Tab-separated table of C-alpha atoms in Angstrom:
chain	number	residue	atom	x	y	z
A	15	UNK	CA	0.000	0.000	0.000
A	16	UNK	CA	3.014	2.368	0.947
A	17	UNK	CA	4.721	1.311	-2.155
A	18	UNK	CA	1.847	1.938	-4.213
A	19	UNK	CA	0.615	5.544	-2.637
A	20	UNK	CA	4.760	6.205	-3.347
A	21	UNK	CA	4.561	5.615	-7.117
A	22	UNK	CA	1.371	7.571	-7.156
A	23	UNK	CA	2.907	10.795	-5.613
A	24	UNK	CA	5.972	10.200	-7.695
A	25	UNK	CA	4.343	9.378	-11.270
A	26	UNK	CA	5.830	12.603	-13.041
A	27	UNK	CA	9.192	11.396	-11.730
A	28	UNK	CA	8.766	7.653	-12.648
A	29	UNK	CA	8.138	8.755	-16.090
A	30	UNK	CA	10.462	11.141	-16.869
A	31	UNK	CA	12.872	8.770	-15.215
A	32	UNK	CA	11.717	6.386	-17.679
A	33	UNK	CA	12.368	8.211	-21.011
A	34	UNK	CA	15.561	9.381	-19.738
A	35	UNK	CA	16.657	5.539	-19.300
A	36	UNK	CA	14.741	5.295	-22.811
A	37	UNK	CA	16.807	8.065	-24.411
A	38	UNK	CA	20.034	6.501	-22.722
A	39	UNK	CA	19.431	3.248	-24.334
A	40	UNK	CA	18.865	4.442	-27.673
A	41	UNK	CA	22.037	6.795	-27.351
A	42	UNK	CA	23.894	3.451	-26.111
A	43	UNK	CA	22.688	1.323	-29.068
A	44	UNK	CA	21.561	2.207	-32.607
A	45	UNK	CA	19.567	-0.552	-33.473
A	46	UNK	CA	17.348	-0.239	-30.138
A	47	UNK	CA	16.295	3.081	-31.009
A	48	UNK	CA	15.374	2.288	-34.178
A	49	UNK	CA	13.189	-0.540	-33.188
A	50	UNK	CA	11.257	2.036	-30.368
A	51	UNK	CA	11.419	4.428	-33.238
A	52	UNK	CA	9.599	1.938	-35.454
A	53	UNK	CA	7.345	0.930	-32.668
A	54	UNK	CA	6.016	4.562	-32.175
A	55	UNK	CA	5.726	5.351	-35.716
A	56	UNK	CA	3.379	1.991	-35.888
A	57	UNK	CA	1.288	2.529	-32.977
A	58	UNK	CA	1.150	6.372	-34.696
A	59	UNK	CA	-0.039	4.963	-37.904
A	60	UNK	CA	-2.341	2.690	-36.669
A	61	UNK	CA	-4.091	5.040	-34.736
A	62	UNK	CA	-4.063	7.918	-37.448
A	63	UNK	CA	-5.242	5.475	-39.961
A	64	UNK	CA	-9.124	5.758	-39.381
A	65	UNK	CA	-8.862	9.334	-39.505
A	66	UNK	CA	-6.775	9.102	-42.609
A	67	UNK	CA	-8.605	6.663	-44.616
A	68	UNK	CA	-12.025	8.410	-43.913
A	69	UNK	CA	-10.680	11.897	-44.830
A	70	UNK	CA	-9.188	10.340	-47.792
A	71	UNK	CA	-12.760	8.793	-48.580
A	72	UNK	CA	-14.361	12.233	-48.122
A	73	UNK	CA	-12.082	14.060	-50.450
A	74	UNK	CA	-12.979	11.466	-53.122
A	75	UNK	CA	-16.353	11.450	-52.507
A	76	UNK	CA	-16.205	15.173	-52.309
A	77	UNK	CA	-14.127	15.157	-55.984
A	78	UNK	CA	-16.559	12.838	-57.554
A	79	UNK	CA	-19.717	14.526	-56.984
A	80	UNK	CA	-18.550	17.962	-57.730
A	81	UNK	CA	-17.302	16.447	-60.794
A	82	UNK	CA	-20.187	14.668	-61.496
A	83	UNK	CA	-22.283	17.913	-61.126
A	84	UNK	CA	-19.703	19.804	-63.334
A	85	UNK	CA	-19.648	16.821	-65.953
A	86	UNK	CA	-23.374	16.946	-66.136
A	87	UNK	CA	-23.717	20.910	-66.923
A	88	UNK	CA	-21.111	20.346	-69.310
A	89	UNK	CA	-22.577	17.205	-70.903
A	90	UNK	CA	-25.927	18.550	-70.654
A	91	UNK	CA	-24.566	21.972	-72.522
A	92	UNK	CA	-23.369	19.807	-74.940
A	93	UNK	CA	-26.548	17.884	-75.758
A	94	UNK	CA	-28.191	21.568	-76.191
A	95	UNK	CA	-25.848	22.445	-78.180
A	96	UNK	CA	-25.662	19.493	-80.845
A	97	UNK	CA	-29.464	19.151	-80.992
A	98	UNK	CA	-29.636	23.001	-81.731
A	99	UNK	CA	-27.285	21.663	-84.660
A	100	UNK	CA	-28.884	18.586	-85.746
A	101	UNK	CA	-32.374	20.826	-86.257
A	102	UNK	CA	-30.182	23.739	-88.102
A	103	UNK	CA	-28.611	20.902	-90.302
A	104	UNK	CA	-32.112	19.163	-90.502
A	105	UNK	CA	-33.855	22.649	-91.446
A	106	UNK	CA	-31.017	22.523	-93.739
A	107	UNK	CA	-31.618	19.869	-95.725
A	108	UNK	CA	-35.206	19.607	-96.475
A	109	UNK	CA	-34.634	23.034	-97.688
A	110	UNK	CA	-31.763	21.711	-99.889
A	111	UNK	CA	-34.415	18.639	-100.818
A	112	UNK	CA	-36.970	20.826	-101.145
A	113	UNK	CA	-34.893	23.047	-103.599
A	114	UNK	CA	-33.998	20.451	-105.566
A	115	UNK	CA	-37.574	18.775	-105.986
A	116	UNK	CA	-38.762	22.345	-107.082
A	117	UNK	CA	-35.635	22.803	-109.758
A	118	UNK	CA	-36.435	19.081	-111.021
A	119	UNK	CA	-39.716	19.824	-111.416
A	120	UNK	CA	-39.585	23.136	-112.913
A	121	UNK	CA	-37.007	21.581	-115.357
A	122	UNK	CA	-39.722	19.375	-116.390
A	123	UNK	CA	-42.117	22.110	-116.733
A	124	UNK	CA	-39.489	24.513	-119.100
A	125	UNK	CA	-38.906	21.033	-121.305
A	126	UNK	CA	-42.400	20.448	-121.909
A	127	UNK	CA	-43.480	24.114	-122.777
A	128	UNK	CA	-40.597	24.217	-125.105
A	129	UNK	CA	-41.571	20.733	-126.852
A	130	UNK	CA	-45.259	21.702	-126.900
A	131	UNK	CA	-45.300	25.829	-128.120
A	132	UNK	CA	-47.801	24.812	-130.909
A	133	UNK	CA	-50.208	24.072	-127.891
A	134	UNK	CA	-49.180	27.982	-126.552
A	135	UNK	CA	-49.377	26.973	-122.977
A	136	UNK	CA	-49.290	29.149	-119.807
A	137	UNK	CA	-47.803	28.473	-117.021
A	138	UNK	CA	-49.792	28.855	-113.402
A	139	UNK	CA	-49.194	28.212	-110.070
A	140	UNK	CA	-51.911	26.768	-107.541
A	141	UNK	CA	-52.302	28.782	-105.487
A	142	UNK	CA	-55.590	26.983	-103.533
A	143	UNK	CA	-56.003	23.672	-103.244
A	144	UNK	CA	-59.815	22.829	-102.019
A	145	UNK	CA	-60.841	19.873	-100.265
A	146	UNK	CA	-61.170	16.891	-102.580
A	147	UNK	CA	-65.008	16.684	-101.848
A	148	UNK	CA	-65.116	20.073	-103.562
A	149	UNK	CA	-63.322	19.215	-106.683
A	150	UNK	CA	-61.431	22.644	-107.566
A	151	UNK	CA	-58.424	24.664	-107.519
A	152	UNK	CA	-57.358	27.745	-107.729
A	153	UNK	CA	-54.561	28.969	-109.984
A	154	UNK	CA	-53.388	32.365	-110.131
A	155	UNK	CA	-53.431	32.964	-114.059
A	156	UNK	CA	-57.199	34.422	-115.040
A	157	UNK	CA	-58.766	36.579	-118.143
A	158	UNK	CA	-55.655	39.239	-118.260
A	159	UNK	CA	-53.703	36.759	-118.802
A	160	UNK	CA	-55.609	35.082	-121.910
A	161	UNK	CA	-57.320	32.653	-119.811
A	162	UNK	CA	-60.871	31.903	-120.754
A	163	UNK	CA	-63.904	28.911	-119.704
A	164	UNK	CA	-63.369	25.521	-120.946
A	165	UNK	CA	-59.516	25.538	-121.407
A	166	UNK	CA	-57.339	22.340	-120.520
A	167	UNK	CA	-55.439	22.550	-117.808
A	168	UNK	CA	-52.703	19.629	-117.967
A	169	UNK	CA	-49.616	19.005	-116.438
A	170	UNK	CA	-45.960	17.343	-118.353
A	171	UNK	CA	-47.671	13.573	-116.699
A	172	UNK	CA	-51.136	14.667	-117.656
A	173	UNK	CA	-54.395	16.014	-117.483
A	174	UNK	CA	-55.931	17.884	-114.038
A	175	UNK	CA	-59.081	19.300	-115.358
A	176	UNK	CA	-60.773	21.916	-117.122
A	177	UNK	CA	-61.317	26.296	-116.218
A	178	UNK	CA	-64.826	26.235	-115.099
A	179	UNK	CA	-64.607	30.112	-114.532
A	180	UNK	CA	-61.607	32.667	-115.291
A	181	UNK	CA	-61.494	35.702	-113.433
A	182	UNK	CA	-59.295	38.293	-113.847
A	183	UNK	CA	-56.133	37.349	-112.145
A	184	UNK	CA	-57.139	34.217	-111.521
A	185	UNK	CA	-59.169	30.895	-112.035
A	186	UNK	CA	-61.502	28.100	-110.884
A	187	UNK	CA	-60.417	24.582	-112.497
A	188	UNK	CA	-63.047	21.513	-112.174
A	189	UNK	CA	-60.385	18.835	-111.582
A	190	UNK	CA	-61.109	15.563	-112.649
A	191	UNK	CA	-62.930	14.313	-109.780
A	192	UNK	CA	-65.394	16.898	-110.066
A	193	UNK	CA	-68.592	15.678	-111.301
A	194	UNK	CA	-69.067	18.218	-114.021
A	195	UNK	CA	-65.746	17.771	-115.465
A	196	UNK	CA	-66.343	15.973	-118.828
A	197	UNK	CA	-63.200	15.250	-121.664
A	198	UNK	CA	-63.874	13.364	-124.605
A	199	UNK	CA	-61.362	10.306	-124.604
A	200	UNK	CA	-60.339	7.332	-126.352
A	201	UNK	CA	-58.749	3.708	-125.044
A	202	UNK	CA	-55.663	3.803	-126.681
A	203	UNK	CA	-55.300	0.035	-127.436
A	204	UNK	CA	-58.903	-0.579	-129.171
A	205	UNK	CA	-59.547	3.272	-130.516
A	206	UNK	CA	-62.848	2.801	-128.155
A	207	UNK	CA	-64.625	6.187	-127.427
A	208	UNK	CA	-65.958	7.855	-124.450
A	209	UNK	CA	-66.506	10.541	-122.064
A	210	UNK	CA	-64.371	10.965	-118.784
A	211	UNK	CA	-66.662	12.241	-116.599
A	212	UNK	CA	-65.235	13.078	-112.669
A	213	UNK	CA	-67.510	10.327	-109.859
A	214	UNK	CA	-66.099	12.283	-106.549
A	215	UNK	CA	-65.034	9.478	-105.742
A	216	UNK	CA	-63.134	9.730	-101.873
A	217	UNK	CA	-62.668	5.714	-101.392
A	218	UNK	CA	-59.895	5.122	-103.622
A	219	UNK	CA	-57.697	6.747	-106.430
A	220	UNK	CA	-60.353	6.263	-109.491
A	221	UNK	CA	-61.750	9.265	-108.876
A	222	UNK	CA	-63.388	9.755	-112.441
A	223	UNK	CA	-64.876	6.925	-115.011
A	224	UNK	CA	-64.708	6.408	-119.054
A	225	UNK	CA	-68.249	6.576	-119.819
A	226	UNK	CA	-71.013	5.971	-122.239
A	227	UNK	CA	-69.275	2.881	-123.376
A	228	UNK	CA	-71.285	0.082	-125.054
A	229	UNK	CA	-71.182	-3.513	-123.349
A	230	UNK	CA	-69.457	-5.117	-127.017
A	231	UNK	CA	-66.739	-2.542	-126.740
A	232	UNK	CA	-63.405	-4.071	-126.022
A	233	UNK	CA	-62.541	-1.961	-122.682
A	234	UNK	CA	-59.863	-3.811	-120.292
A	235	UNK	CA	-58.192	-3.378	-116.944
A	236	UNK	CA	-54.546	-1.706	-117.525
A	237	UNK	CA	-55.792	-0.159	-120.659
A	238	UNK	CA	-54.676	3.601	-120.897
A	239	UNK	CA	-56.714	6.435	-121.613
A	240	UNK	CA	-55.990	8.807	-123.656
A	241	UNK	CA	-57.353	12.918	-125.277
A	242	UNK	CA	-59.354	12.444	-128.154
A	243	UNK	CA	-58.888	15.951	-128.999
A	244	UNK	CA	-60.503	18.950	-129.800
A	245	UNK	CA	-60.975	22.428	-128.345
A	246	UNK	CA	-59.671	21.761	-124.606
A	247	UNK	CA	-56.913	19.416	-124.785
A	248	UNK	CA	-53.805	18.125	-127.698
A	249	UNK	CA	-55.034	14.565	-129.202
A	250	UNK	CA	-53.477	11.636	-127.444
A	251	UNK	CA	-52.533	13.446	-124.283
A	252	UNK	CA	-52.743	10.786	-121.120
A	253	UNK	CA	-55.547	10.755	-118.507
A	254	UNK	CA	-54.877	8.040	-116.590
A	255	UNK	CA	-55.423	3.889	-116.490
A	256	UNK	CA	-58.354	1.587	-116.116
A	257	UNK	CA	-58.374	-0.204	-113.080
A	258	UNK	CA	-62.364	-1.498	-112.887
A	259	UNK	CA	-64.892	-1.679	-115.419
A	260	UNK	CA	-68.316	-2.459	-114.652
A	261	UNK	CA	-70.520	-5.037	-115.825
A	262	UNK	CA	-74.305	-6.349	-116.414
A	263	UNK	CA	-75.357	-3.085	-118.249
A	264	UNK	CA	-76.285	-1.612	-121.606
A	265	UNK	CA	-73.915	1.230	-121.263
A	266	UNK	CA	-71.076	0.311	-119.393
A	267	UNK	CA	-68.870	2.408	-117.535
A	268	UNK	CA	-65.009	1.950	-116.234
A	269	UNK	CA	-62.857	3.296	-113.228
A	270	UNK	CA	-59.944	5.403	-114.167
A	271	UNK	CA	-57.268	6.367	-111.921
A	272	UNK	CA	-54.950	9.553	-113.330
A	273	UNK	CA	-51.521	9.472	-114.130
A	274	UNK	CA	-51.376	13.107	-112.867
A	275	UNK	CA	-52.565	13.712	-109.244
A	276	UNK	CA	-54.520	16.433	-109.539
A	277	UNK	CA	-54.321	18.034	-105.694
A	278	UNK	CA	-50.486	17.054	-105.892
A	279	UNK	CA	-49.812	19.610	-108.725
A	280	UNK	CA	-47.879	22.769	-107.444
A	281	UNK	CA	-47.404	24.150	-111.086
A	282	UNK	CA	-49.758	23.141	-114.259
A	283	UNK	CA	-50.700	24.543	-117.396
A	284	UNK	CA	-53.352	26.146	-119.233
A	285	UNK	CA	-53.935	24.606	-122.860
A	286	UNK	CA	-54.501	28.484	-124.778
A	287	UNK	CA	-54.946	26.105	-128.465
A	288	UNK	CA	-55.474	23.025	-128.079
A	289	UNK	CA	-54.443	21.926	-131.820
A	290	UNK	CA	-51.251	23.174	-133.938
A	291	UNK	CA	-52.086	25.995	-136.065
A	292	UNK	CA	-52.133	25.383	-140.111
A	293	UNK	CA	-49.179	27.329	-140.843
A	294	UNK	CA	-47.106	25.377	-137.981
A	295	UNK	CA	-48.524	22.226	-139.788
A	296	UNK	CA	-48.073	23.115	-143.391
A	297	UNK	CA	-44.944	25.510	-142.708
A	298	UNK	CA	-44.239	28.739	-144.803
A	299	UNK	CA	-44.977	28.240	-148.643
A	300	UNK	CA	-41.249	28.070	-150.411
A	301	UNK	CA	-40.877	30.698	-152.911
A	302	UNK	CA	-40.427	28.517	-156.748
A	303	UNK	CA	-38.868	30.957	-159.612
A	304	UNK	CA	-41.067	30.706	-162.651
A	305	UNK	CA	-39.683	28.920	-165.521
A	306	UNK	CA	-41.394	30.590	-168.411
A	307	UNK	CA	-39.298	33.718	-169.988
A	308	UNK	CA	-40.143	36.790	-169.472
A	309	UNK	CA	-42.990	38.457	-172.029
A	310	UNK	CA	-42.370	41.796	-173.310
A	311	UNK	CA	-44.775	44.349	-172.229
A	312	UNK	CA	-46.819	45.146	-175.885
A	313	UNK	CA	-49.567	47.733	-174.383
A	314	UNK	CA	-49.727	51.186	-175.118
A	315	UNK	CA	-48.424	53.905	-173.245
A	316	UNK	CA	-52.095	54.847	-172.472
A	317	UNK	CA	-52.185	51.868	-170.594
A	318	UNK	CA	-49.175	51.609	-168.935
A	319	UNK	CA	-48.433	54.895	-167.229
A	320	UNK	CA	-52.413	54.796	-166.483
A	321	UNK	CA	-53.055	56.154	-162.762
């Protein structure tokens, strides 16, 4: 108990006493203090390595959200940024597809008038396209423009209709669903003749019908129809293609579906003469030097010099 209460009083003393016998052994021998040197550094390490490894867990948790956050923004920017390009380059190309469909087209259009100026065609743009139940369309050539009632209107596939009414600066065409559109046709194969004559027809793509047909005449499916001519529209210009004929009556009648779409047409035009003019047929007269010799002139001066 004495001893005890002793080393209690003298604890400060005991233990500086004891590092100064520590401090004397590692001054007497090198590889002692080395090994108490070791010793501390391990107990340090194990004891700081908790708090290191869960600051060093922090910090990389720390780096990978902030750069997670940042990485998003970015990536996000990004995104924005290329789908604000893909539109731009999108926008970009139908307009370049778009372009190109219109010069195509309009090519097609500047052939056609130039291979068919005996028909003196004009040019028009559709302006209005009304609902297929209506039957009509606008185009925006009328009267001033030498446009009258009952003209062809065709396009370089084929026909669209007929003006039912020209105004001014512009016109109403009965396309060839319209019910009172009526061209005078002819099958092509068997020369048989009829009347196309619009059905407004919305179930399918016959939307007119060859008719006033007899049941003997020799009408099949596939067979094209064609212009018969006269006033409206060239001879042999294409309407479109039998696709149903119909049976079990005196006068027969057949489905046609057009080769031109009529409410697809952005450009068409307007048949001014529908048949080549005589001169364009016949061509100028050639001038032929008469081979008899020339007569002297025998009457009197009277005569002659007469006013």
């Amino acid at each position: 108990m004495l001893l005890g209460r002793r080393i209690r009083e003298n604890r400060s003393t005991a233990i500086l006493t004891a590092l100064v016998v520590i401090s004397l052994l590692s001054l007497a021998s090198d590889t002692r203090a080395n090994l108490v040197a070791d010793g501390v550094r391990s107990v340090v390490s194990l004891i700081v390595y908790p708090f290191r490894f869960s600051i060093d867990v922090t910090r990389r948790a720390t780096a990978y959200s902030t750069g997670l956050l940042f990485n998003y923004n970015a990536a996000r920017h990004e995104a924005d940024a290329l789908r604000s390009e893909l539109i731009a380059a999108t926008a970009k190309a139908a307009d370049r597809g778009e372009l190109i469909a219109e010069n195509d087209r309009l090519r097609k259009m500047l052939a056609f008038e130039r291979a068919e100026q005996h028909l003196a065609p004009v040019a028009a743009e559709v302006s209005v396209i009304s609902t297929r139940l209506d039957g009509t369309l606008v185009i925006d050539r009328g009267s001033f423009h030498g446009i009258k009632e009952g003209m062809g209107v065709i396009t370089p596939s084929g026909v669209v209709g007929i003006v039912a009414k020209a105004e001014p600066f512009d016109s109403t065409v009965f396309t060839l669903n319209h019910p009172q559109c009526k061209i005078s046709a002819t099958v092509e194969r068997s020369r048989v003749a009829g009347v196309v004559q619009g059905n407004g027809s919305l179930i399918n793509e016959a939307i007119c019908n060859l008719v006033y047909l007899d049941m003997k005449d020799d009408v099949r499916r596939g067979d094209k129809v064609i212009t018969s001519g006269g006033s409206h529209f060239p001879r042999g210009y294409p309407i479109g293609t039998i696709v149903e004929r119909d049976e079990g009556a005196l006068l027969k009648a057949a489905s046609i579906k057009p080769v031109a779409d009529p409410y697809g047409a952005e450009e068409v035009f307007v048949v001014r003469r529908a048949q080549p003019a005589v001169e364009d047929l016949a061509g100028p007269a050639p001038e032929q030097a008469s081979a008899a010799p020339t007569m002297p002139d025998i009457r009197p001066d009277q005569e002659k010099y007469a006013p």
